[in-house]
């Protein structure tokens, strides 16, 4: 075998081993409470359809897709509207890391559900495609949180710290998550009471420009 063939074989084996390591499934669990929950998913679901991701979830005696039908929402920043999931929701899409979701729970007792996923923790670029609100989900399994001031923002040409991006008028100085206990939006920012983004949670970001991306650093 010539050197090119050997190099190709080594590269292929290395890639295969790398993918095998990355693809090792992990069990991911999320807990939700009565009322509204704003959530994000920290691992890539192996079966990403909403009915599959929520297969172990129950509410009002229903399980799986029946339990989340018309109670699970994603936000479309282009159309600027919340879209409910249902069994016939063509085009709604799969559950994705980096996206945030609203889930309404009726039962008074909390519920924990689990799914099998792939841990792809690291630096993630999350699209902020249109000026206005975007609902993102914290995308890492580890670390379980990141300081707000460690976030970066890019327009594809220039990358700034989030503080500099705010000073440049790219986005609002405050993001928000939802506090289920107080039934209210909770500010997240450098000078806010909450200063970290956390695993399993979703966050609203408001931008003043189109075509930005939020860079969430990994470990």
PDB file of C-alpha atoms in Angstrom:
ATOM      1  CA  UNK A   1       0.000   0.000   0.000  1.00  0.00           C
ATOM      2  CA  UNK A   2       1.425   3.427  -0.918  1.00  0.00           C
ATOM      3  CA  UNK A   3       1.808   6.307   1.535  1.00  0.00           C
ATOM      4  CA  UNK A   4      -1.402   7.989   0.360  1.00  0.00           C
ATOM      5  CA  UNK A   5      -3.370   4.791   0.952  1.00  0.00           C
ATOM      6  CA  UNK A   6      -1.847   4.307   4.401  1.00  0.00           C
ATOM      7  CA  UNK A   7      -2.555   7.914   5.346  1.00  0.00           C
ATOM      8  CA  UNK A   8      -6.141   7.580   4.174  1.00  0.00           C
ATOM      9  CA  UNK A   9      -6.572   4.345   6.133  1.00  0.00           C
ATOM     10  CA  UNK A  10      -5.162   5.920   9.308  1.00  0.00           C
ATOM     11  CA  UNK A  11      -7.394   8.983   8.894  1.00  0.00           C
ATOM     12  CA  UNK A  12     -10.458   6.805   8.338  1.00  0.00           C
ATOM     13  CA  UNK A  13      -9.714   4.682  11.412  1.00  0.00           C
ATOM     14  CA  UNK A  14      -9.103   7.796  13.515  1.00  0.00           C
ATOM     15  CA  UNK A  15     -12.393   9.309  12.354  1.00  0.00           C
ATOM     16  CA  UNK A  16     -14.258   6.074  13.072  1.00  0.00           C
ATOM     17  CA  UNK A  17     -12.807   5.847  16.565  1.00  0.00           C
ATOM     18  CA  UNK A  18     -13.591   9.513  17.177  1.00  0.00           C
ATOM     19  CA  UNK A  19     -17.201   9.126  16.086  1.00  0.00           C
ATOM     20  CA  UNK A  20     -17.571   5.981  18.174  1.00  0.00           C
ATOM     21  CA  UNK A  21     -16.376   7.861  21.243  1.00  0.00           C
ATOM     22  CA  UNK A  22     -18.633  10.836  20.584  1.00  0.00           C
ATOM     23  CA  UNK A  23     -21.661   8.638  19.869  1.00  0.00           C
ATOM     24  CA  UNK A  24     -21.611   6.813  23.229  1.00  0.00           C
ATOM     25  CA  UNK A  25     -25.211   7.244  24.492  1.00  0.00           C
ATOM     26  CA  UNK A  26     -25.940   8.860  27.820  1.00  0.00           C
ATOM     27  CA  UNK A  27     -29.196   9.071  29.756  1.00  0.00           C
ATOM     28  CA  UNK A  28     -30.409  12.643  30.109  1.00  0.00           C
ATOM     29  CA  UNK A  29     -33.102  13.573  32.621  1.00  0.00           C
ATOM     30  CA  UNK A  30     -35.137  16.761  32.996  1.00  0.00           C
ATOM     31  CA  UNK A  31     -37.582  17.698  35.757  1.00  0.00           C
ATOM     32  CA  UNK A  32     -40.564  19.972  35.094  1.00  0.00           C
ATOM     33  CA  UNK A  33     -43.193  21.471  37.374  1.00  0.00           C
ATOM     34  CA  UNK A  34     -46.840  22.495  37.290  1.00  0.00           C
ATOM     35  CA  UNK A  35     -47.410  25.465  35.023  1.00  0.00           C
ATOM     36  CA  UNK A  36     -44.973  26.820  32.460  1.00  0.00           C
ATOM     37  CA  UNK A  37     -41.414  25.525  32.141  1.00  0.00           C
ATOM     38  CA  UNK A  38     -38.788  27.012  29.818  1.00  0.00           C
ATOM     39  CA  UNK A  39     -36.346  24.226  29.010  1.00  0.00           C
ATOM     40  CA  UNK A  40     -33.348  23.309  26.893  1.00  0.00           C
ATOM     41  CA  UNK A  41     -31.814  19.942  26.056  1.00  0.00           C
ATOM     42  CA  UNK A  42     -28.133  19.344  26.913  1.00  0.00           C
ATOM     43  CA  UNK A  43     -27.557  16.286  24.698  1.00  0.00           C
ATOM     44  CA  UNK A  44     -28.524  15.362  21.138  1.00  0.00           C
ATOM     45  CA  UNK A  45     -31.460  12.914  21.310  1.00  0.00           C
ATOM     46  CA  UNK A  46     -30.808   9.624  19.528  1.00  0.00           C
ATOM     47  CA  UNK A  47     -34.504   9.578  18.611  1.00  0.00           C
ATOM     48  CA  UNK A  48     -35.176  13.327  18.236  1.00  0.00           C
ATOM     49  CA  UNK A  49     -38.915  13.344  17.537  1.00  0.00           C
ATOM     50  CA  UNK A  50     -40.884  15.016  20.376  1.00  0.00           C
ATOM     51  CA  UNK A  51     -42.979  11.892  21.018  1.00  0.00           C
ATOM     52  CA  UNK A  52     -39.757   9.877  21.402  1.00  0.00           C
ATOM     53  CA  UNK A  53     -37.907  12.403  23.566  1.00  0.00           C
ATOM     54  CA  UNK A  54     -40.936  12.663  25.870  1.00  0.00           C
ATOM     55  CA  UNK A  55     -41.784   8.936  25.762  1.00  0.00           C
ATOM     56  CA  UNK A  56     -41.288   8.564  29.551  1.00  0.00           C
ATOM     57  CA  UNK A  57     -43.138  11.789  30.402  1.00  0.00           C
ATOM     58  CA  UNK A  58     -46.646  11.745  31.838  1.00  0.00           C
ATOM     59  CA  UNK A  59     -49.285  14.401  32.537  1.00  0.00           C
ATOM     60  CA  UNK A  60     -52.994  14.028  33.363  1.00  0.00           C
ATOM     61  CA  UNK A  61     -52.820  10.265  32.918  1.00  0.00           C
ATOM     62  CA  UNK A  62     -51.360  10.604  29.423  1.00  0.00           C
ATOM     63  CA  UNK A  63     -47.840   9.679  28.377  1.00  0.00           C
ATOM     64  CA  UNK A  64     -45.408  10.462  25.581  1.00  0.00           C
ATOM     65  CA  UNK A  65     -46.692  12.471  22.654  1.00  0.00           C
ATOM     66  CA  UNK A  66     -50.228  12.559  24.040  1.00  0.00           C
ATOM     67  CA  UNK A  67     -48.947  14.257  27.202  1.00  0.00           C
ATOM     68  CA  UNK A  68     -47.126  17.068  25.362  1.00  0.00           C
ATOM     69  CA  UNK A  69     -49.468  17.569  22.394  1.00  0.00           C
ATOM     70  CA  UNK A  70     -50.398  21.278  22.271  1.00  0.00           C
ATOM     71  CA  UNK A  71     -48.433  21.773  25.502  1.00  0.00           C
ATOM     72  CA  UNK A  72     -44.945  21.905  23.927  1.00  0.00           C
ATOM     73  CA  UNK A  73     -43.941  25.064  22.057  1.00  0.00           C
ATOM     74  CA  UNK A  74     -40.963  26.310  20.100  1.00  0.00           C
ATOM     75  CA  UNK A  75     -40.411  29.921  19.027  1.00  0.00           C
ATOM     76  CA  UNK A  76     -39.906  30.870  15.398  1.00  0.00           C
ATOM     77  CA  UNK A  77     -37.761  34.048  15.403  1.00  0.00           C
ATOM     78  CA  UNK A  78     -38.419  34.652  11.698  1.00  0.00           C
ATOM     79  CA  UNK A  79     -42.213  34.468  11.969  1.00  0.00           C
ATOM     80  CA  UNK A  80     -42.029  35.874  15.520  1.00  0.00           C
ATOM     81  CA  UNK A  81     -44.508  33.371  16.864  1.00  0.00           C
ATOM     82  CA  UNK A  82     -44.773  30.406  19.212  1.00  0.00           C
ATOM     83  CA  UNK A  83     -45.654  27.137  17.508  1.00  0.00           C
ATOM     84  CA  UNK A  84     -47.300  24.264  19.393  1.00  0.00           C
ATOM     85  CA  UNK A  85     -46.331  20.687  18.677  1.00  0.00           C
ATOM     86  CA  UNK A  86     -48.974  18.100  17.832  1.00  0.00           C
ATOM     87  CA  UNK A  87     -48.947  14.677  16.227  1.00  0.00           C
ATOM     88  CA  UNK A  88     -49.791  16.219  12.833  1.00  0.00           C
ATOM     89  CA  UNK A  89     -47.464  19.234  13.110  1.00  0.00           C
ATOM     90  CA  UNK A  90     -45.689  18.976   9.760  1.00  0.00           C
ATOM     91  CA  UNK A  91     -42.598  21.146   9.663  1.00  0.00           C
ATOM     92  CA  UNK A  92     -42.368  21.580  13.437  1.00  0.00           C
ATOM     93  CA  UNK A  93     -39.117  19.632  13.423  1.00  0.00           C
ATOM     94  CA  UNK A  94     -37.138  17.622  15.938  1.00  0.00           C
ATOM     95  CA  UNK A  95     -35.908  18.439  19.413  1.00  0.00           C
ATOM     96  CA  UNK A  96     -32.543  20.178  18.992  1.00  0.00           C
ATOM     97  CA  UNK A  97     -29.848  21.245  21.419  1.00  0.00           C
ATOM     98  CA  UNK A  98     -29.390  24.996  21.347  1.00  0.00           C
ATOM     99  CA  UNK A  99     -33.136  25.583  20.955  1.00  0.00           C
ATOM    100  CA  UNK A 100     -35.329  26.567  23.869  1.00  0.00           C
ATOM    101  CA  UNK A 101     -38.862  25.256  24.449  1.00  0.00           C
ATOM    102  CA  UNK A 102     -41.922  26.110  26.511  1.00  0.00           C
ATOM    103  CA  UNK A 103     -43.675  23.160  28.159  1.00  0.00           C
ATOM    104  CA  UNK A 104     -46.934  23.524  30.067  1.00  0.00           C
ATOM    105  CA  UNK A 105     -47.655  20.962  32.776  1.00  0.00           C
ATOM    106  CA  UNK A 106     -51.121  20.525  34.306  1.00  0.00           C
ATOM    107  CA  UNK A 107     -50.515  17.996  37.098  1.00  0.00           C
ATOM    108  CA  UNK A 108     -49.579  19.475  40.475  1.00  0.00           C
ATOM    109  CA  UNK A 109     -46.790  16.963  41.064  1.00  0.00           C
ATOM    110  CA  UNK A 110     -43.481  17.490  39.309  1.00  0.00           C
ATOM    111  CA  UNK A 111     -42.325  14.976  36.709  1.00  0.00           C
ATOM    112  CA  UNK A 112     -38.918  13.756  35.619  1.00  0.00           C
ATOM    113  CA  UNK A 113     -38.507  12.275  32.159  1.00  0.00           C
ATOM    114  CA  UNK A 114     -35.456  10.775  30.478  1.00  0.00           C
ATOM    115  CA  UNK A 115     -34.178  10.132  26.972  1.00  0.00           C
ATOM    116  CA  UNK A 116     -31.071   8.630  25.393  1.00  0.00           C
ATOM    117  CA  UNK A 117     -28.748  11.175  23.836  1.00  0.00           C
ATOM    118  CA  UNK A 118     -25.219  11.956  22.701  1.00  0.00           C
ATOM    119  CA  UNK A 119     -23.045  14.338  24.705  1.00  0.00           C
ATOM    120  CA  UNK A 120     -21.552  16.925  22.347  1.00  0.00           C
ATOM    121  CA  UNK A 121     -20.457  19.365  25.031  1.00  0.00           C
ATOM    122  CA  UNK A 122     -18.102  22.060  23.806  1.00  0.00           C
ATOM    123  CA  UNK A 123     -18.265  25.457  22.144  1.00  0.00           C
ATOM    124  CA  UNK A 124     -21.628  25.965  20.433  1.00  0.00           C
ATOM    125  CA  UNK A 125     -22.744  28.653  17.969  1.00  0.00           C
ATOM    126  CA  UNK A 126     -26.446  29.409  18.406  1.00  0.00           C
ATOM    127  CA  UNK A 127     -28.179  31.362  15.659  1.00  0.00           C
ATOM    128  CA  UNK A 128     -29.814  34.699  16.468  1.00  0.00           C
ATOM    129  CA  UNK A 129     -31.217  35.090  12.951  1.00  0.00           C
ATOM    130  CA  UNK A 130     -33.475  38.116  13.161  1.00  0.00           C
ATOM    131  CA  UNK A 131     -33.610  41.300  15.217  1.00  0.00           C
ATOM    132  CA  UNK A 132     -35.993  40.694  18.091  1.00  0.00           C
ATOM    133  CA  UNK A 133     -36.468  37.746  20.409  1.00  0.00           C
ATOM    134  CA  UNK A 134     -34.826  34.327  20.039  1.00  0.00           C
ATOM    135  CA  UNK A 135     -35.432  31.444  22.459  1.00  0.00           C
ATOM    136  CA  UNK A 136     -32.253  29.421  22.965  1.00  0.00           C
ATOM    137  CA  UNK A 137     -31.455  26.428  25.163  1.00  0.00           C
ATOM    138  CA  UNK A 138     -28.258  25.965  27.134  1.00  0.00           C
ATOM    139  CA  UNK A 139     -26.488  23.423  24.878  1.00  0.00           C
ATOM    140  CA  UNK A 140     -23.964  21.669  27.118  1.00  0.00           C
ATOM    141  CA  UNK A 141     -24.137  18.666  29.401  1.00  0.00           C
ATOM    142  CA  UNK A 142     -20.809  19.731  30.926  1.00  0.00           C
ATOM    143  CA  UNK A 143     -20.042  22.220  32.238  1.00  0.00           C
ATOM    144  CA  UNK A 144     -23.497  22.491  33.769  1.00  0.00           C
ATOM    145  CA  UNK A 145     -23.417  26.305  33.694  1.00  0.00           C
ATOM    146  CA  UNK A 146     -21.554  29.198  32.114  1.00  0.00           C
ATOM    147  CA  UNK A 147     -21.085  32.782  33.248  1.00  0.00           C
ATOM    148  CA  UNK A 148     -23.092  35.280  31.199  1.00  0.00           C
ATOM    149  CA  UNK A 149     -20.001  37.480  30.794  1.00  0.00           C
ATOM    150  CA  UNK A 150     -18.106  34.571  29.178  1.00  0.00           C
ATOM    151  CA  UNK A 151     -20.524  34.434  26.227  1.00  0.00           C
ATOM    152  CA  UNK A 152     -19.392  35.713  22.839  1.00  0.00           C
ATOM    153  CA  UNK A 153     -21.379  37.196  19.960  1.00  0.00           C
ATOM    154  CA  UNK A 154     -20.409  37.230  16.288  1.00  0.00           C
ATOM    155  CA  UNK A 155     -21.833  38.744  13.118  1.00  0.00           C
ATOM    156  CA  UNK A 156     -19.796  36.343  11.011  1.00  0.00           C
ATOM    157  CA  UNK A 157     -17.002  38.859  10.508  1.00  0.00           C
ATOM    158  CA  UNK A 158     -16.275  40.236  13.964  1.00  0.00           C
ATOM    159  CA  UNK A 159     -16.535  38.370  17.267  1.00  0.00           C
ATOM    160  CA  UNK A 160     -17.034  40.342  20.466  1.00  0.00           C
ATOM    161  CA  UNK A 161     -17.440  39.577  24.130  1.00  0.00           C
ATOM    162  CA  UNK A 162     -21.092  39.869  25.081  1.00  0.00           C
ATOM    163  CA  UNK A 163     -20.309  43.038  27.040  1.00  0.00           C
ATOM    164  CA  UNK A 164     -18.698  44.639  23.978  1.00  0.00           C
ATOM    165  CA  UNK A 165     -21.569  43.404  21.785  1.00  0.00           C
ATOM    166  CA  UNK A 166     -24.042  45.084  24.131  1.00  0.00           C
ATOM    167  CA  UNK A 167     -21.983  48.296  24.089  1.00  0.00           C
ATOM    168  CA  UNK A 168     -21.963  48.125  20.272  1.00  0.00           C
ATOM    169  CA  UNK A 169     -25.755  47.970  20.169  1.00  0.00           C
ATOM    170  CA  UNK A 170     -25.971  44.395  18.882  1.00  0.00           C
ATOM    171  CA  UNK A 171     -28.233  43.044  21.628  1.00  0.00           C
ATOM    172  CA  UNK A 172     -29.963  43.851  24.897  1.00  0.00           C
ATOM    173  CA  UNK A 173     -27.924  43.838  28.078  1.00  0.00           C
ATOM    174  CA  UNK A 174     -30.323  41.376  29.716  1.00  0.00           C
ATOM    175  CA  UNK A 175     -31.483  37.865  28.821  1.00  0.00           C
ATOM    176  CA  UNK A 176     -34.362  36.115  30.582  1.00  0.00           C
ATOM    177  CA  UNK A 177     -35.273  32.673  31.795  1.00  0.00           C
ATOM    178  CA  UNK A 178     -38.541  31.659  33.441  1.00  0.00           C
ATOM    179  CA  UNK A 179     -38.860  31.118  37.169  1.00  0.00           C
ATOM    180  CA  UNK A 180     -41.552  28.478  37.607  1.00  0.00           C
ATOM    181  CA  UNK A 181     -41.792  29.078  41.371  1.00  0.00           C
ATOM    182  CA  UNK A 182     -42.595  32.802  41.048  1.00  0.00           C
ATOM    183  CA  UNK A 183     -44.354  32.458  37.658  1.00  0.00           C
ATOM    184  CA  UNK A 184     -42.232  35.260  36.223  1.00  0.00           C
ATOM    185  CA  UNK A 185     -39.409  35.980  33.818  1.00  0.00           C
ATOM    186  CA  UNK A 186     -36.061  36.302  35.563  1.00  0.00           C
ATOM    187  CA  UNK A 187     -33.321  38.625  34.235  1.00  0.00           C
ATOM    188  CA  UNK A 188     -29.891  37.167  33.475  1.00  0.00           C
ATOM    189  CA  UNK A 189     -26.936  39.472  32.932  1.00  0.00           C
ATOM    190  CA  UNK A 190     -23.607  40.787  34.167  1.00  0.00           C
ATOM    191  CA  UNK A 191     -25.278  43.089  36.697  1.00  0.00           C
ATOM    192  CA  UNK A 192     -28.446  41.046  37.277  1.00  0.00           C
ATOM    193  CA  UNK A 193     -29.156  38.882  40.311  1.00  0.00           C
ATOM    194  CA  UNK A 194     -28.687  35.796  38.112  1.00  0.00           C
ATOM    195  CA  UNK A 195     -25.382  35.793  36.225  1.00  0.00           C
ATOM    196  CA  UNK A 196     -25.177  32.258  34.809  1.00  0.00           C
ATOM    197  CA  UNK A 197     -26.858  30.164  32.125  1.00  0.00           C
ATOM    198  CA  UNK A 198     -27.629  26.674  33.381  1.00  0.00           C
ATOM    199  CA  UNK A 199     -28.160  23.154  32.067  1.00  0.00           C
ATOM    200  CA  UNK A 200     -31.710  22.122  31.104  1.00  0.00           C
ATOM    201  CA  UNK A 201     -32.933  25.732  30.900  1.00  0.00           C
ATOM    202  CA  UNK A 202     -34.103  27.969  28.081  1.00  0.00           C
ATOM    203  CA  UNK A 203     -33.369  31.687  27.666  1.00  0.00           C
ATOM    204  CA  UNK A 204     -34.773  34.629  25.751  1.00  0.00           C
ATOM    205  CA  UNK A 205     -32.234  36.878  24.009  1.00  0.00           C
ATOM    206  CA  UNK A 206     -33.205  40.154  22.324  1.00  0.00           C
ATOM    207  CA  UNK A 207     -31.094  41.436  19.431  1.00  0.00           C
ATOM    208  CA  UNK A 208     -31.106  44.700  17.487  1.00  0.00           C
ATOM    209  CA  UNK A 209     -29.474  43.253  14.355  1.00  0.00           C
ATOM    210  CA  UNK A 210     -30.135  40.321  12.032  1.00  0.00           C
ATOM    211  CA  UNK A 211     -27.749  37.421  11.464  1.00  0.00           C
ATOM    212  CA  UNK A 212     -25.900  37.225  14.740  1.00  0.00           C
ATOM    213  CA  UNK A 213     -24.752  34.116  16.582  1.00  0.00           C
ATOM    214  CA  UNK A 214     -24.290  33.535  20.291  1.00  0.00           C
ATOM    215  CA  UNK A 215     -21.182  31.504  21.134  1.00  0.00           C
ATOM    216  CA  UNK A 216     -21.598  29.447  24.307  1.00  0.00           C
ATOM    217  CA  UNK A 217     -18.201  28.180  25.472  1.00  0.00           C
ATOM    218  CA  UNK A 218     -17.672  24.643  26.671  1.00  0.00           C
ATOM    219  CA  UNK A 219     -15.161  23.367  29.188  1.00  0.00           C
TER     220      UNK A 219
END
